[in-house]
XYZ file of C-alpha atoms in Angstrom:
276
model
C -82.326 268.282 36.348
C -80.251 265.960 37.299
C -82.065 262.960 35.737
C -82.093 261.913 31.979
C -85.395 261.635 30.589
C -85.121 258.012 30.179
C -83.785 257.343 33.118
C -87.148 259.622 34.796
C -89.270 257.550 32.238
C -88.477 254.493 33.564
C -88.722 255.414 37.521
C -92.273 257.213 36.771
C -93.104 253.491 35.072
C -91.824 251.686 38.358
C -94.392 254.060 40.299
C -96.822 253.019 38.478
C -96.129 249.150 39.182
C -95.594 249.613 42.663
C -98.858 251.616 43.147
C -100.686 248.822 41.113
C -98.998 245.996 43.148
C -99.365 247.576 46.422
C -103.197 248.150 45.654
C -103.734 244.307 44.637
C -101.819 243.195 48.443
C -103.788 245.440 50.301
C -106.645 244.452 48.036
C -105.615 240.572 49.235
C -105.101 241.848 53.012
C -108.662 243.291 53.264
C -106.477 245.204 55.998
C -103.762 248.342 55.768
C -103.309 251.825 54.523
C -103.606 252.857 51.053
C -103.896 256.886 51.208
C -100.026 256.849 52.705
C -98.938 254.606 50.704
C -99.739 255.845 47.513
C -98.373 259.799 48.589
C -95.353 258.415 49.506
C -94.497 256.204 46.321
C -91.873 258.654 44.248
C -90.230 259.600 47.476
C -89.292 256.084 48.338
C -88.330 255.528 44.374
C -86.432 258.351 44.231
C -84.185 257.342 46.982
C -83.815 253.682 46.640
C -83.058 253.382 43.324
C -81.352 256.920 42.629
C -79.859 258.759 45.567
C -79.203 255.939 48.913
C -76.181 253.961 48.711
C -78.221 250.631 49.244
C -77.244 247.462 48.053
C -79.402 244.305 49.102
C -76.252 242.009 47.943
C -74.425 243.483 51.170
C -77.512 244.675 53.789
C -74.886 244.975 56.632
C -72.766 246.820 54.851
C -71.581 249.572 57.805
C -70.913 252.403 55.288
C -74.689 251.911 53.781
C -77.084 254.628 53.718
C -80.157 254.390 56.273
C -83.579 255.040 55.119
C -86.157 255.152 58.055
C -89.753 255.011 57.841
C -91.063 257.287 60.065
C -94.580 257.143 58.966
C -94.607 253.079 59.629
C -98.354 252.912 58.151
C -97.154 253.264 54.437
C -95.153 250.288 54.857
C -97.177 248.313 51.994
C -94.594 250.857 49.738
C -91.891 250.007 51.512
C -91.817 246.679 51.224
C -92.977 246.939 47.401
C -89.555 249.099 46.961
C -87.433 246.877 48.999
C -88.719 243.243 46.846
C -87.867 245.823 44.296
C -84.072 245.688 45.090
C -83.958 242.198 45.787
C -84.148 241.995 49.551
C -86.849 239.324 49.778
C -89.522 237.905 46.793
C -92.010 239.874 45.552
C -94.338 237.293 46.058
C -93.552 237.822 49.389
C -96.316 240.822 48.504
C -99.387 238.201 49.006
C -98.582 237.454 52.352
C -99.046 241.153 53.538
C -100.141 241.308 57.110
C -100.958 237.600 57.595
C -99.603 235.526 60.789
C -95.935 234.778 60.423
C -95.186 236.961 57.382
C -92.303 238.571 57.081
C -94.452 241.681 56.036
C -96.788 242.896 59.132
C -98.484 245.915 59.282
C -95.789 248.218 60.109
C -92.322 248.032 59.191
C -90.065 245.699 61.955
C -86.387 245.207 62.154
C -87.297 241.336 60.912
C -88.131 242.495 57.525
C -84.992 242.186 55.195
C -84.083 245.758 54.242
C -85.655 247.714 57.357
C -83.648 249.354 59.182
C -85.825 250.907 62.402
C -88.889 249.469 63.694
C -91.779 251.818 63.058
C -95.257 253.010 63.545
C -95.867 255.200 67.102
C -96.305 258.664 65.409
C -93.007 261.064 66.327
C -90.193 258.657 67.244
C -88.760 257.516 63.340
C -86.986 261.365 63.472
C -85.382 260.862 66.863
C -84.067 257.304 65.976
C -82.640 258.568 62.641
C -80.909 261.511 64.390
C -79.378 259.208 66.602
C -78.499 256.833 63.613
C -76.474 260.080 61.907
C -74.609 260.486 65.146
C -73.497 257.519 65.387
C -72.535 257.073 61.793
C -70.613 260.343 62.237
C -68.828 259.357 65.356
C -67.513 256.307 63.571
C -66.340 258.911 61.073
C -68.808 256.947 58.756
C -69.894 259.219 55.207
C -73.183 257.515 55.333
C -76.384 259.513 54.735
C -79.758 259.035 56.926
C -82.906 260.074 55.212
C -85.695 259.923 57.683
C -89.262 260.186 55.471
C -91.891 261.978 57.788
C -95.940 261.855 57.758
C -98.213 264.712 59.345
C -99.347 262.714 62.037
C -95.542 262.667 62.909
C -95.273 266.925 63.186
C -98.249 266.849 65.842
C -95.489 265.433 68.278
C -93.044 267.048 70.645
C -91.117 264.374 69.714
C -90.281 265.833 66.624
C -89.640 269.311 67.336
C -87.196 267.808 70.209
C -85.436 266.218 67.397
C -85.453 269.233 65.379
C -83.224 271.476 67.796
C -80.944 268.388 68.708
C -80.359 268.140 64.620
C -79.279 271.769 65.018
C -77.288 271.816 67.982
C -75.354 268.806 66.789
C -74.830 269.997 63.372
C -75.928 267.221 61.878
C -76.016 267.575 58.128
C -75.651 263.986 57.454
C -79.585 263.402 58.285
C -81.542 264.421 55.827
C -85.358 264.453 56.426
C -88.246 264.084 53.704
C -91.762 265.170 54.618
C -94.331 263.680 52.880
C -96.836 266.524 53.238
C -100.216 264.983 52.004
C -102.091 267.545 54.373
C -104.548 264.405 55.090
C -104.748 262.375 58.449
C -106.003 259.604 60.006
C -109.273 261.764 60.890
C -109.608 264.417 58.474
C -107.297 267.304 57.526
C -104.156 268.059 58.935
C -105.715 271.992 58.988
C -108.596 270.972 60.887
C -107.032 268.502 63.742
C -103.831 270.411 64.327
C -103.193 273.525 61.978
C -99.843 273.435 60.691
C -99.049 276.887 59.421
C -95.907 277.563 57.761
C -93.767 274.393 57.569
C -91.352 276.030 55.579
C -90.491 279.074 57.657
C -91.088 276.691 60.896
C -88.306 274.114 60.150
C -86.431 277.206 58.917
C -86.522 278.968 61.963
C -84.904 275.901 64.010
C -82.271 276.319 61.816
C -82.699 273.553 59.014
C -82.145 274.048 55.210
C -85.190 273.640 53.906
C -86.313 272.561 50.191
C -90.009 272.667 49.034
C -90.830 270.324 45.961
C -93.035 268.959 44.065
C -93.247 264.785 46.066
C -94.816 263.455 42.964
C -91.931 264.614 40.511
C -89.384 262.547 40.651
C -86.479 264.985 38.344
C -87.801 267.514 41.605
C -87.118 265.206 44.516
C -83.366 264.159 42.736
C -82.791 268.237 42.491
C -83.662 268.948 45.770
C -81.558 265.657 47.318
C -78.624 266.493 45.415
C -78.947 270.170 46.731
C -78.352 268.598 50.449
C -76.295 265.886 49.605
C -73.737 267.233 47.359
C -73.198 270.586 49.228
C -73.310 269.970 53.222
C -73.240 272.685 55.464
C -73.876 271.848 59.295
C -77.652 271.869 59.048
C -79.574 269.400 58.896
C -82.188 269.691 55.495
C -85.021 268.859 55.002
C -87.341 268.520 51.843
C -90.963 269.817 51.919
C -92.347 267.133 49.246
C -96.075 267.959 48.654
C -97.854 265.128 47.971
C -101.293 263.973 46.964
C -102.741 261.634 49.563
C -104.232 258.491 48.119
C -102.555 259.724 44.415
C -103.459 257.744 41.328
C -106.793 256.693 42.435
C -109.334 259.548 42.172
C -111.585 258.139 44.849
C -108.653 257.825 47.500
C -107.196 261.162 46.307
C -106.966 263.280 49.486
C -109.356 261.668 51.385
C -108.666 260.811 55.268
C -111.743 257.558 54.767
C -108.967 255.760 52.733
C -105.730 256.437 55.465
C -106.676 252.410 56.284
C -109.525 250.927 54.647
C -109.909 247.453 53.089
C -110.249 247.417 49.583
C -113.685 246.076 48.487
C -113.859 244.058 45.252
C -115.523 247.144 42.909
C -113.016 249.414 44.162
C -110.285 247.458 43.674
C -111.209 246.572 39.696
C -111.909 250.950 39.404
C -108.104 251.612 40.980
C -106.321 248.871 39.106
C -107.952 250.371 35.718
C -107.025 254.107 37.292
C -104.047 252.802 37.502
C -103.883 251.458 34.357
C -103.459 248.012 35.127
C -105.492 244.911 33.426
């Protein structure tokens, strides 16, 4: 593993303030997506504070990692993890999707930190495939890590992007899947089956990682895999994830994908979470 144990002691703590402070905004919204936002918390840890080359001092910086946001719903983490680094406040946290906040409801270019506008389901992977190109052309080492939802795989849009990845070799993009299994409506299984990711992405010709998305010493292993030891393909990592994780009522149910947080069940998750 490529962590130390204190080092993965102290990111597994962060997790657990982010879920807790991105369960009291949404709480203060009455508005947004919990269930995405709580799968997708160690991914988003993992590669802002270990593995992207991000540094709020210099945002512009041309030779900076990209991280894009392809499932734009879970942006309540994103912006947690980005006041995190210092791009804006984190008391920036209470104005969560009101008028003239900085922080809507899906991630937009205006937000300090965000690199791609997100939220239509299928076109983060395209953008960040184009973003790797260009980084490459301007002979750029960057990285793009393009973090995927399931509502994203039930697009053409992404399987378009999948074969352009191959056919241009592009091994700088590296794609996480946050595979929670759990939609908008129900279960990925029942509104569009999705078999074998593994051997699917495989057979388009990515390098392909499965991992635990909730272990953090995992997710570093499996980046490091694909970062340190390119080899024209493009990789991805098949993070399985809880939906809704750290709350047992949200766990894996599609009700909480966007709900508003009522008053009792805020109080259970904050003492789930083990908050005060």
């Amino acid at each position: 593993m490529s962590l130390t144990p204190e080092r993965k002691a102290f990111l597994d703590d962060l997790c657990r303030k982010f879920r807790l402070d991105v369960i009291e905004a949404l709480h203060n919204a009455q508005t947004g997506h919990p269930g995405g936002s709580l799968s997708v918390c160690e991914i988003l840890t993992t590669l802002y504070f270990e593995k992207a080359r991000i540094n709020s001092a210099q945002p512009r910086d041309p030779d900076r990692d990209r991280v894009v946001l392809c499932k734009g719903h879970a942006a309540p983490m994103l912006y947690r993890v980005l006041a995190e680094k210092g791009f804006f406040p984190v008391s920036e946290m209470k104005t969560l999707r009101r008028l003239n906040s900085i922080l809507q409801g899906h991630p937009t270019i205006h937000t300090p930190g965000v690199e791609l506008s997100t939220g239509p389901l299928g076109t983060g992977l395209s953008a960040a495939l184009g973003m790797a190109l260009g980084l490459r052309l301007s002979k750029s080492a960057a990285k793009v890590y393009a973090v995927l939802g399931d509502g994203d795989v039930n697009e053409g849009m992404v399987w378009e992007a999948c074969m352009s990845a191959v056919k241009y070799k592009a091994d700088n993009l590296i794609t996480i899947y946050d595979w929670n299994k759990v939609q908008l409506d129900g279960k990925s299984a029942d509104i569009m089956p999705q078999g074998d990711m593994n051997a699917k992405f495989s057979a388009f010709g990515w390098r392909c990682i499965p991992c635990d998305g909730h272990d953090i010493g995992a997710l570093c292993d499996a980046l490091d895999a694909l970062i340190l030891h390119p080899d024209g393909r493009p990789g991805l990592i098949l993070a399985s994830t809880i939906k809704g994780k750290g709350v047992s009522f949200m766990e894996g149910q599609s009700a909480w994908h966007g709900k508003a947080i009522g008053d009792e069940d805020y109080k259970r998750a904050v003492a789930e979470l083990g908050g005060e």
